[in-house]
mmCIF file of C-alpha atoms in Angstrom:
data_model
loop_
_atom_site.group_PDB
_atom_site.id
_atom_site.type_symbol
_atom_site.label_atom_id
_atom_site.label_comp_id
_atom_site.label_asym_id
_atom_site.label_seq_id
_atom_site.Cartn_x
_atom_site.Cartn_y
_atom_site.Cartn_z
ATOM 1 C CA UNK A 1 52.115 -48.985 15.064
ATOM 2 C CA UNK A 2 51.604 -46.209 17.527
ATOM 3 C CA UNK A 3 54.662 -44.597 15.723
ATOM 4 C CA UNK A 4 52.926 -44.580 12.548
ATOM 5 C CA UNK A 5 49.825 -43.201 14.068
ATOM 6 C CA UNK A 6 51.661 -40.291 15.575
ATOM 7 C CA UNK A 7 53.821 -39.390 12.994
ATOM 8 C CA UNK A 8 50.313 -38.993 10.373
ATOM 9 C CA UNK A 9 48.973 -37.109 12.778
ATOM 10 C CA UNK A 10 51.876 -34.375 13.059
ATOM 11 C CA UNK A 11 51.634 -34.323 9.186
ATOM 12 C CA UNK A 12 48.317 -33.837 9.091
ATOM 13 C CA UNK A 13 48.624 -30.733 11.397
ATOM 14 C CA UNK A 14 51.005 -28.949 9.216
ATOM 15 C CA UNK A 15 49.044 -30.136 6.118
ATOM 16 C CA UNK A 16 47.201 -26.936 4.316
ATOM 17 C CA UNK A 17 44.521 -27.812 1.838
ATOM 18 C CA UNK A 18 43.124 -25.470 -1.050
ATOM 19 C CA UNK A 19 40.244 -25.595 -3.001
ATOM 20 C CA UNK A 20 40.215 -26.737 -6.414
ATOM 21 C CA UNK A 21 39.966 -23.765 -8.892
ATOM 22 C CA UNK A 22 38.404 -24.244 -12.418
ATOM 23 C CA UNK A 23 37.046 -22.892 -14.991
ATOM 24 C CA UNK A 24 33.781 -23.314 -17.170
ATOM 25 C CA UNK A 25 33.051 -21.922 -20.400
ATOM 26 C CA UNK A 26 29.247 -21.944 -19.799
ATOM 27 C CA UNK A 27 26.640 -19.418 -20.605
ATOM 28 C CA UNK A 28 24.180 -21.117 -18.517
ATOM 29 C CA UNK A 29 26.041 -22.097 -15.527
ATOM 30 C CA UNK A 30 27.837 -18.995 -15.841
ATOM 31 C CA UNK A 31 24.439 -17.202 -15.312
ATOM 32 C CA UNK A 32 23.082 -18.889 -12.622
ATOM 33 C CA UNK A 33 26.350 -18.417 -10.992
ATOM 34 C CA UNK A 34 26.237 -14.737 -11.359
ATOM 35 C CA UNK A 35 22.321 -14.442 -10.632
ATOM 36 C CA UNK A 36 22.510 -16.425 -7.600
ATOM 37 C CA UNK A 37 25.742 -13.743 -6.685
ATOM 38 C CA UNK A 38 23.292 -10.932 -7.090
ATOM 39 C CA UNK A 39 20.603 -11.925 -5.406
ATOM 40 C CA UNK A 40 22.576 -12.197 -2.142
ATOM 41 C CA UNK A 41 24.376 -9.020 -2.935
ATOM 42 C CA UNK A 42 20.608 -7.269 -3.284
ATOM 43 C CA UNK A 43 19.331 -9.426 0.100
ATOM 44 C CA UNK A 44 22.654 -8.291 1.571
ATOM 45 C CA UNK A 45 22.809 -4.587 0.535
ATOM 46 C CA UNK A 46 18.872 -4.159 0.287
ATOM 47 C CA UNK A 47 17.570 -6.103 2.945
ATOM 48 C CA UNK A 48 20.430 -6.822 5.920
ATOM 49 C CA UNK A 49 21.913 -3.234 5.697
ATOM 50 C CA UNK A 50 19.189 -1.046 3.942
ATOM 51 C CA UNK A 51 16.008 -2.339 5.624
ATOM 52 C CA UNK A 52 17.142 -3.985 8.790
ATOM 53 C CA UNK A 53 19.846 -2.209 9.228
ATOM 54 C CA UNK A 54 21.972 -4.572 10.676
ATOM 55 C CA UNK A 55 25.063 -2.641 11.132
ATOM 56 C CA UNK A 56 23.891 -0.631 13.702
ATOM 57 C CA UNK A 57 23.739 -1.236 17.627
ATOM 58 C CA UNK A 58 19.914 -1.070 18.494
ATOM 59 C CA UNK A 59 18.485 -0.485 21.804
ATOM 60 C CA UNK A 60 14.760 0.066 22.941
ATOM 61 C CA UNK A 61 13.027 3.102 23.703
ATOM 62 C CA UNK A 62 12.208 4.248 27.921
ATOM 63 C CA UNK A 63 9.698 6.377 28.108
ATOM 64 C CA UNK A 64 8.376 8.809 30.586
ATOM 65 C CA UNK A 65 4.784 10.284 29.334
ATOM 66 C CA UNK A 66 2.759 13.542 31.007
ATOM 67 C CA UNK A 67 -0.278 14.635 29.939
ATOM 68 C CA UNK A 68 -1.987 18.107 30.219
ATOM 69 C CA UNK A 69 -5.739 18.802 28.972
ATOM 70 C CA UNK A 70 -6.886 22.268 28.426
ATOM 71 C CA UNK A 71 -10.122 24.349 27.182
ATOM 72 C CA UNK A 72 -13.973 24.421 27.913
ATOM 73 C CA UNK A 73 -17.075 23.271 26.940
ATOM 74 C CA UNK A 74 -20.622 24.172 27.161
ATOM 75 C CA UNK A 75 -23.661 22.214 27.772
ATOM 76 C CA UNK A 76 -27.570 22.972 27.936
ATOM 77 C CA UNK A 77 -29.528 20.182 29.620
ATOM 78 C CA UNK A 78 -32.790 19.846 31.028
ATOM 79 C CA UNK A 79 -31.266 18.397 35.076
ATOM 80 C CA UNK A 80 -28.003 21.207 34.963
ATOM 81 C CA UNK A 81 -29.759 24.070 32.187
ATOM 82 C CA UNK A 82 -26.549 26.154 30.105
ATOM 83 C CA UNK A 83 -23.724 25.594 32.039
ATOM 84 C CA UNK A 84 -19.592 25.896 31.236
ATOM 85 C CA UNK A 85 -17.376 22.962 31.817
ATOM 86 C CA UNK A 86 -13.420 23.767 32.234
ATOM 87 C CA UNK A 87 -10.310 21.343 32.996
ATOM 88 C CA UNK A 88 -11.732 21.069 36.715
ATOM 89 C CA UNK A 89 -15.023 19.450 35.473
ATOM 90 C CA UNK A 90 -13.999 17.358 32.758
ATOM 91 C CA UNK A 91 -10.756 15.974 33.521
ATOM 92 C CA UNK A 92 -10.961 13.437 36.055
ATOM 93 C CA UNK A 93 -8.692 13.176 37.665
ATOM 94 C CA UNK A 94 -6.541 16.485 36.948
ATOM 95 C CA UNK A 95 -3.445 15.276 36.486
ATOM 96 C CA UNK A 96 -2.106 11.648 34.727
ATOM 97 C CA UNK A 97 1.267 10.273 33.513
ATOM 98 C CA UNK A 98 0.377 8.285 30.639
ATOM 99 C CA UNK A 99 -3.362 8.197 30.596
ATOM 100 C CA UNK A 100 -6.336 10.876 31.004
ATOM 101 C CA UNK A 101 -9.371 10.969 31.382
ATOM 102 C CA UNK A 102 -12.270 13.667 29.715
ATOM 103 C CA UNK A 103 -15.870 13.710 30.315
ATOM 104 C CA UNK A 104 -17.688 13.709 27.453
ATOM 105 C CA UNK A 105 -21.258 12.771 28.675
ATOM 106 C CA UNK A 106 -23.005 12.271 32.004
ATOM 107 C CA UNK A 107 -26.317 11.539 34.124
ATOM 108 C CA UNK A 108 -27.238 13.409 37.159
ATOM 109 C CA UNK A 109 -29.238 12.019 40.103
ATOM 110 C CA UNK A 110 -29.452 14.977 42.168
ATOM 111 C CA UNK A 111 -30.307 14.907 45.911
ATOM 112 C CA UNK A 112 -29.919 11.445 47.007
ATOM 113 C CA UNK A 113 -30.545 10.207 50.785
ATOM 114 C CA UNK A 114 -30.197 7.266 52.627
ATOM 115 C CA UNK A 115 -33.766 5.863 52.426
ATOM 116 C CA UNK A 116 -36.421 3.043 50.900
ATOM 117 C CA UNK A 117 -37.510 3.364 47.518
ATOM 118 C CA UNK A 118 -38.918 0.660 44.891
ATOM 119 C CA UNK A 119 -36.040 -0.911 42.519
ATOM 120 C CA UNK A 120 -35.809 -0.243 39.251
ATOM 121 C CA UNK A 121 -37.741 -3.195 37.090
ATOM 122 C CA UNK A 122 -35.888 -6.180 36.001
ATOM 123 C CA UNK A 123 -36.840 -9.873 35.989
ATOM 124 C CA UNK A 124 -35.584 -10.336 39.262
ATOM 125 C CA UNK A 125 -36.996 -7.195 41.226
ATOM 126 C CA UNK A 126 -41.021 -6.997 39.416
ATOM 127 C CA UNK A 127 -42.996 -8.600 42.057
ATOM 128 C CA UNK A 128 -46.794 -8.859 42.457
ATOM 129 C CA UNK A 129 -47.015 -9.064 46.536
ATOM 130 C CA UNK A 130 -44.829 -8.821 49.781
ATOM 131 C CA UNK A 131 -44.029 -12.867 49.474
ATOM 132 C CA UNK A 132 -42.346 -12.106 46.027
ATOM 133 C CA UNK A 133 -39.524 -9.873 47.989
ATOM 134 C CA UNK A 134 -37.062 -11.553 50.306
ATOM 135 C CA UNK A 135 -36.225 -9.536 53.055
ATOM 136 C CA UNK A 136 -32.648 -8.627 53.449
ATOM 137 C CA UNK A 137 -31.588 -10.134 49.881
ATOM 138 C CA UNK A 138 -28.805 -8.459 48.053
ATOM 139 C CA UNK A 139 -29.174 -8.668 44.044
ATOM 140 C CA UNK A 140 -25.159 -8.190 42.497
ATOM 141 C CA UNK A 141 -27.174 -6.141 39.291
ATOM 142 C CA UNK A 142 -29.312 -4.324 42.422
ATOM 143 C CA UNK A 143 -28.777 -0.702 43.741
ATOM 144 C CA UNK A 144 -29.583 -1.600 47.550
ATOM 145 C CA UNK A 145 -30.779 -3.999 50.473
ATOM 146 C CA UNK A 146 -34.733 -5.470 50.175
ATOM 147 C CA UNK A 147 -36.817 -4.309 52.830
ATOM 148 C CA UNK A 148 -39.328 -7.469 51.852
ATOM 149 C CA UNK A 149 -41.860 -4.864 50.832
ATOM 150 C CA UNK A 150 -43.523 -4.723 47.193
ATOM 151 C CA UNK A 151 -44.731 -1.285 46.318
ATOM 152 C CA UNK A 152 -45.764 0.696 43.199
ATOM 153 C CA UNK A 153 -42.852 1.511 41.095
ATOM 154 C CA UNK A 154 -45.442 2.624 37.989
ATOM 155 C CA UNK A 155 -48.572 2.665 38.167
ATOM 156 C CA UNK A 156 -49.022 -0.303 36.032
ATOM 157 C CA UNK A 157 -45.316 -2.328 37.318
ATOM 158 C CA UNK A 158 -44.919 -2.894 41.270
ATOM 159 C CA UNK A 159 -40.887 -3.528 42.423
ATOM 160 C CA UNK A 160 -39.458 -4.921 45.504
ATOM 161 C CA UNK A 161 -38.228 -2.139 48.066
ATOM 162 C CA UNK A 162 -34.850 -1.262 48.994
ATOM 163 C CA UNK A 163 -32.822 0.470 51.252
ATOM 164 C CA UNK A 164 -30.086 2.962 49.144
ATOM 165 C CA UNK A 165 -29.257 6.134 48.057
ATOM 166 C CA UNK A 166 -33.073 7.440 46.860
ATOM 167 C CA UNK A 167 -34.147 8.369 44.362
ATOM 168 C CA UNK A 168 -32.396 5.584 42.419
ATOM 169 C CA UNK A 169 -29.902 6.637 39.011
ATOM 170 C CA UNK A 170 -31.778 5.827 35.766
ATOM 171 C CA UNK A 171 -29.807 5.107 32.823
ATOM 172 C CA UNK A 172 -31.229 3.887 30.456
ATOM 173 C CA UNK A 173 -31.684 6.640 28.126
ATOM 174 C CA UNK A 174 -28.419 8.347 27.609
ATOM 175 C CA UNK A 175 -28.766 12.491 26.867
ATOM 176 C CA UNK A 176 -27.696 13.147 23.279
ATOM 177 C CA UNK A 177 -25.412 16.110 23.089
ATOM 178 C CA UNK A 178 -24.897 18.542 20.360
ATOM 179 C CA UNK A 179 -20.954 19.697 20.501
ATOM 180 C CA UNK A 180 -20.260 22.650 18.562
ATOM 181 C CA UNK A 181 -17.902 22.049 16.347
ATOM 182 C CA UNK A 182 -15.278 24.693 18.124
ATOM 183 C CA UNK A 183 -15.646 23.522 21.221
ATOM 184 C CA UNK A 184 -12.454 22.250 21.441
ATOM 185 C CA UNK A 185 -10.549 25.452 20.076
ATOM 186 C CA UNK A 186 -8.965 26.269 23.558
ATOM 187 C CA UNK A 187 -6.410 22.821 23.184
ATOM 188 C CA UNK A 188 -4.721 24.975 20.749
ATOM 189 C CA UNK A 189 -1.713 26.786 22.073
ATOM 190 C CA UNK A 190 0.975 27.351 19.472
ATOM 191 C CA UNK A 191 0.234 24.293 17.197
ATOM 192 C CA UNK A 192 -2.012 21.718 16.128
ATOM 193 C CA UNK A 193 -1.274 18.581 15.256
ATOM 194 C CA UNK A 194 -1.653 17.819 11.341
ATOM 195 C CA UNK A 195 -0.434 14.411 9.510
ATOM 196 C CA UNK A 196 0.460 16.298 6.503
ATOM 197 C CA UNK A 197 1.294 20.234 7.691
ATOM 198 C CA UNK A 198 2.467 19.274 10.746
ATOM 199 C CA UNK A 199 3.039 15.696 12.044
ATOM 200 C CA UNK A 200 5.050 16.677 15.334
ATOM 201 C CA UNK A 201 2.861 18.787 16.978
ATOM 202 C CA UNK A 202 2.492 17.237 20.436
ATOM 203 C CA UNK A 203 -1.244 19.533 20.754
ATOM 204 C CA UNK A 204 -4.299 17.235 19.505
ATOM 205 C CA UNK A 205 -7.882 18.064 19.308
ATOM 206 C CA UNK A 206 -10.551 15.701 20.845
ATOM 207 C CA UNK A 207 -12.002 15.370 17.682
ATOM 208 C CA UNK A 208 -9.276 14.978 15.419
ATOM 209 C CA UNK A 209 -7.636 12.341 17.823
ATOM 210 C CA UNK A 210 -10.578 10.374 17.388
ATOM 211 C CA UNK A 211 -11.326 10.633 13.527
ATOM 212 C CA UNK A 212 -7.551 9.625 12.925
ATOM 213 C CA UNK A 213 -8.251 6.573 14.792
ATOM 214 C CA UNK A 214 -11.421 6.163 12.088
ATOM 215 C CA UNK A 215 -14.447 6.735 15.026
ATOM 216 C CA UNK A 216 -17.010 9.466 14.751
ATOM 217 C CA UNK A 217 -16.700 11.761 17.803
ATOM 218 C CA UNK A 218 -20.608 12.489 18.002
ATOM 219 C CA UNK A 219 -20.975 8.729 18.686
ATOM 220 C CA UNK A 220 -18.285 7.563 20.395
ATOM 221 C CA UNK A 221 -18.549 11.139 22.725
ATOM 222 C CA UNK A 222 -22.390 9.759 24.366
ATOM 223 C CA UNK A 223 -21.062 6.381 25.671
ATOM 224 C CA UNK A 224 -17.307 6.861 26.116
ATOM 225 C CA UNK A 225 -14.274 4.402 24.766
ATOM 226 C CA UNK A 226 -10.767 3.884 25.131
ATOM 227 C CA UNK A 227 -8.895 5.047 22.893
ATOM 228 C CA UNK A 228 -4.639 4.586 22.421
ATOM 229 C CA UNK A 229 -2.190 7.004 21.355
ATOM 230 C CA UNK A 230 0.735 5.554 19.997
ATOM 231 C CA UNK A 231 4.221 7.316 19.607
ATOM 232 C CA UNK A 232 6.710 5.351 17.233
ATOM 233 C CA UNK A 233 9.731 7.180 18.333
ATOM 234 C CA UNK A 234 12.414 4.752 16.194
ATOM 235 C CA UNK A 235 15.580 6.948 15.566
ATOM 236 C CA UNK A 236 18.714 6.540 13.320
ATOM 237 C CA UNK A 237 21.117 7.599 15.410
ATOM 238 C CA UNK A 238 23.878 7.740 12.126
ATOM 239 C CA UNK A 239 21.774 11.135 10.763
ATOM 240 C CA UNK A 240 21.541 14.430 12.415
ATOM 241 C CA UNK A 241 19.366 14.669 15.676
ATOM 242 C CA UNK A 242 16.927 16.910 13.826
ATOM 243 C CA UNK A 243 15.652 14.138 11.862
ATOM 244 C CA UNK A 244 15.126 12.158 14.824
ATOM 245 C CA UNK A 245 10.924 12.677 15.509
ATOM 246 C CA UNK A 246 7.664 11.194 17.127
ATOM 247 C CA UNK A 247 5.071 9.580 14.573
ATOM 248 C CA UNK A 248 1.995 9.580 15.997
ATOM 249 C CA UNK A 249 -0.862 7.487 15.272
ATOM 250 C CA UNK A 250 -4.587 6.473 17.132
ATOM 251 C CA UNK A 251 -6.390 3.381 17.303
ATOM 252 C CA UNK A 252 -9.727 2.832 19.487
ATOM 253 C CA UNK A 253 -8.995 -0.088 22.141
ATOM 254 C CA UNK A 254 -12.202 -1.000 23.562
ATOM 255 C CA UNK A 255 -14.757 -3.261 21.680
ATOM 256 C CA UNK A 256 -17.480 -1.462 20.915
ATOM 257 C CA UNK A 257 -19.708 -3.416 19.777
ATOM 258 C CA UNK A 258 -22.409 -3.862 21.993
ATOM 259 C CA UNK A 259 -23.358 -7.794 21.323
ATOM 260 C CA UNK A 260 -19.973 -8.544 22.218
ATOM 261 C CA UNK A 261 -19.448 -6.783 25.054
ATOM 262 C CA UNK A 262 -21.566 -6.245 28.376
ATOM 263 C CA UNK A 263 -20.807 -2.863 29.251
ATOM 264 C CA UNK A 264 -19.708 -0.835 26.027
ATOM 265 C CA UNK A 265 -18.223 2.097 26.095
ATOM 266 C CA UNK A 266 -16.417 3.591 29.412
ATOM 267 C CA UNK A 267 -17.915 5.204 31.988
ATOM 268 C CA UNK A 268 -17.689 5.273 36.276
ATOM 269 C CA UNK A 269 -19.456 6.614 38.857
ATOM 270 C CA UNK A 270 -18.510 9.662 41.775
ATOM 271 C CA UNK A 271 -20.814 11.191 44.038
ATOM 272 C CA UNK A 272 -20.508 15.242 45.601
ATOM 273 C CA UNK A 273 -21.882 14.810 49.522
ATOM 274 C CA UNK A 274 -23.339 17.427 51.310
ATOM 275 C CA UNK A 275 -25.777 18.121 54.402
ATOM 276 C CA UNK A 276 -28.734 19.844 54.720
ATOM 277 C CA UNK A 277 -29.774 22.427 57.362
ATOM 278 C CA UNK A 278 -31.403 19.138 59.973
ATOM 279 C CA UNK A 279 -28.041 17.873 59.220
ATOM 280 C CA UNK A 280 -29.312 14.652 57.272
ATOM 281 C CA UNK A 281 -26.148 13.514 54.578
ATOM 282 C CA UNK A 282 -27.201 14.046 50.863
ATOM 283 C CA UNK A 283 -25.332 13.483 48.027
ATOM 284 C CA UNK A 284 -25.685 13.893 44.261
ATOM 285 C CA UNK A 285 -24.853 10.893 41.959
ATOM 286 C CA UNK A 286 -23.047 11.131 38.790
ATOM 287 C CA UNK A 287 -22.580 8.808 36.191
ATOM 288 C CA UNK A 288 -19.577 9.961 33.967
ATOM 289 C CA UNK A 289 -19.095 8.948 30.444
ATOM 290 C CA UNK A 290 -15.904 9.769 28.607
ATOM 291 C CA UNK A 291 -12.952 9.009 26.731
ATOM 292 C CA UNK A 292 -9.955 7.392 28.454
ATOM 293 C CA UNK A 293 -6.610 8.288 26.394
ATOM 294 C CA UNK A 294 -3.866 5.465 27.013
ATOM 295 C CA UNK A 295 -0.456 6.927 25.806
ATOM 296 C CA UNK A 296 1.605 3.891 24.598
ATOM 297 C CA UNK A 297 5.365 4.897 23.459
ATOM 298 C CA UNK A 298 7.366 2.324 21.644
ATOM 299 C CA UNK A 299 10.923 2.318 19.039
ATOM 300 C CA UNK A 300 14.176 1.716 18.650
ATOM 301 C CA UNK A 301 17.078 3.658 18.488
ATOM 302 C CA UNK A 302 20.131 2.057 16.272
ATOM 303 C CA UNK A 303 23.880 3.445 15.628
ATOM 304 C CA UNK A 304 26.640 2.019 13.315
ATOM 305 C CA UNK A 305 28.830 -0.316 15.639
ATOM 306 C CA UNK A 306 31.459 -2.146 13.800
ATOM 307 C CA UNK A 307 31.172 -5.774 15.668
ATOM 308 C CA UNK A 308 27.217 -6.451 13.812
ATOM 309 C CA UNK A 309 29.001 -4.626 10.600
ATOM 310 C CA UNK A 310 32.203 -7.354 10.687
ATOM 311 C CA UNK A 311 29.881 -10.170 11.818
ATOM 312 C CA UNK A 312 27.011 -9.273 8.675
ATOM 313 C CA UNK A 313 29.801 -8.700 6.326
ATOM 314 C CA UNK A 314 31.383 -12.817 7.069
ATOM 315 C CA UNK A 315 27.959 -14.176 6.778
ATOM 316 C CA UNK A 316 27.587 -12.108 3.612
ATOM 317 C CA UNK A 317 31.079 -13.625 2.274
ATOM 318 C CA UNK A 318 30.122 -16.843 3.855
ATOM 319 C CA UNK A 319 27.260 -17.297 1.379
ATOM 320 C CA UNK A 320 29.078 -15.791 -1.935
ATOM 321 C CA UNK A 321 31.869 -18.546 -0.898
ATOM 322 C CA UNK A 322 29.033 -21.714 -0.153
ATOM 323 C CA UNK A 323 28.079 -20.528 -4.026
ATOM 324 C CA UNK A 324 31.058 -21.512 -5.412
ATOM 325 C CA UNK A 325 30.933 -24.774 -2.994
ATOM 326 C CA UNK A 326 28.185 -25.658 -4.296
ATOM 327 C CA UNK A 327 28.709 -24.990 -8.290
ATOM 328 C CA UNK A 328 32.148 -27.440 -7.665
ATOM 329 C CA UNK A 329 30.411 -30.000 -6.077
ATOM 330 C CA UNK A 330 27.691 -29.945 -8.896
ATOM 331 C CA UNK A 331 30.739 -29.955 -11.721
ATOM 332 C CA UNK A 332 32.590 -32.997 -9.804
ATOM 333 C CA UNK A 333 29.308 -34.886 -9.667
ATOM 334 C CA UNK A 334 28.887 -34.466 -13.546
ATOM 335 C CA UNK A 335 32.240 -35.100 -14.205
ATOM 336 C CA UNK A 336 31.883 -38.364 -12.712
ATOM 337 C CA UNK A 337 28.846 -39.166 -13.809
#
């Protein structure tokens, strides 16, 4: 018995098995045979090697971004009257890899000391006598320490005192600016970046940066935003390096709508200290509103390779071969039947 057993197996090891072949005069199943042919050819041609280009070794971009702003800008306000702005006033800080910052819009508090001075009204700091202040108590939304004094922030509205930087920011009513509409003409050095003249210029206006990304610069200039720069840099590496180029494109990344966020916009805070001639410390406060530029590269970079071409062409020939698997084992079952 276990002679037997051995002996089928060793013919079954030198056994080779073909595939039935036959032929069928068919118009219909001859068409669906050759449709279902081309459609694999087009998802094969068209979509594996055209589109995804699966012959090619990919690998993904590394990036190393640096930034440079240049030009200047001019203001005329009631707290700082006409004054020019250049890269020292407006860029903060001067230098960044991959982000930068520019001032677009600010409030002064000039002259600040270390004193008592009533809080600015809220719910939490209007008060009617000294028992409505708690001595000592620290509000989170506050700008100092309570001195458990109420005094006369209005004449009509009376505030808890505090001990902070006097007199206390105000900003409630941001200053409207008028930017003239060359302003920014100084960015331009040998180029300027144009999605239909001239798409690779690396040299971008403030306000064209921002109108590509579908904001209006008057608006979003008063109360600041993020905004991202994005650099598709996917190369064919088959075609000559000349064709291989940055697309750039801009898309706002902070929500600005103010019901859905608590502090629209983008904006910080930096003081300038100095010391008068008694040699008591004062400072000046400024609230800075601007536009933060986050430079985001991404892309590919693919080259033919012949191990994903070999591997895409058997799964191509794998599926013209299951078609003709199939078709059989449709004929046999009808044949039968």
């Amino acid at each position: 018995m276990g002679s037997c057993s051995s002996q089928s197996c060793q013919s079954c090891f030198f056994e080779y098995e073909t595939e039935r072949m036959i032929v069928v005069k068919s118009k219909v199943v001859g068409s669906v045979f050759r449709l279902i042919q081309f459609l694999i050819l087009v998802y094969v041609i068209g979509y594996v090697c055209v589109v995804q280009k699966s012959y090619q070794e990919t690998d993904s971009v590394i990036s190393s971004v640096t930034t440079k702003v240049k030009g200047t800008g001019f203001t005329n306000t009631s707290d700082l009257g006409a004054r020019v702005w250049d890269v020292a006033d407006y860029n903060i800080p001067p230098q960044g890899d991959s982000s930068f910052f520019v001032l677009t819009n600010m409030i002064v508090t000039p002259n600040q000391t270390q004193s008592t001075c009533p809080e600015l009204p809220n719910q939490s700091t209007i008060c009617m006598s000294d028992s409505d202040c708690l001595e000592g108590s620290n509000d989170v939304r506050g700008n100092g320490i309570q001195t458990g004094l109420c005094m006369n922030y209005k004449e009509t509205v009376k505030t808890c005192e505090v001990l902070s930087w006097c007199p206390l920011e105000i900003d409630i009513n941001l200053p409207e600016r008028n930017i003239l509409p060359d302003v920014n003409s100084s960015y331009l050095k040998q180029c300027e970046f144009n999605r239909k003249t001239d798409p690779y210029c690396p040299i971008f206006r403030l306000k064209d940066m921002v109108s590509e990304a579908e904001e209006d610069f008057q608006t979003m200039a008063i109360r600041g935003g993020v905004l991202g720069i994005m650099i598709d840099w996917s190369c064919d590496l088959d075609w000559p390096e000349h064709h291989c180029g940055p697309k750039y494109s801009f898309r706002r990344l902070d929500n600005k709508i103010p019901e859905n966020n608590v502090a629209p916009g983008y904006n910080f805070r930096f003081a300038k200290y100095y010391k008068t001639t008694d040699g008591r410390e004062t400072r000046t406060l400024i609230k800075a509103y601007g536009i933060l530029f986050d430079v985001i590269v991404f892309g590919t970079a693919g080259k033919f390779n012949m191990v994903p071409t070999i591997v895409n062409l058997g799964a191509a020939l794998t599926f013209l071969s299951l078609v003709s698997s199939v078709k059989w084992s449709h004929l046999q079952n009808t044949h039968y039947l």
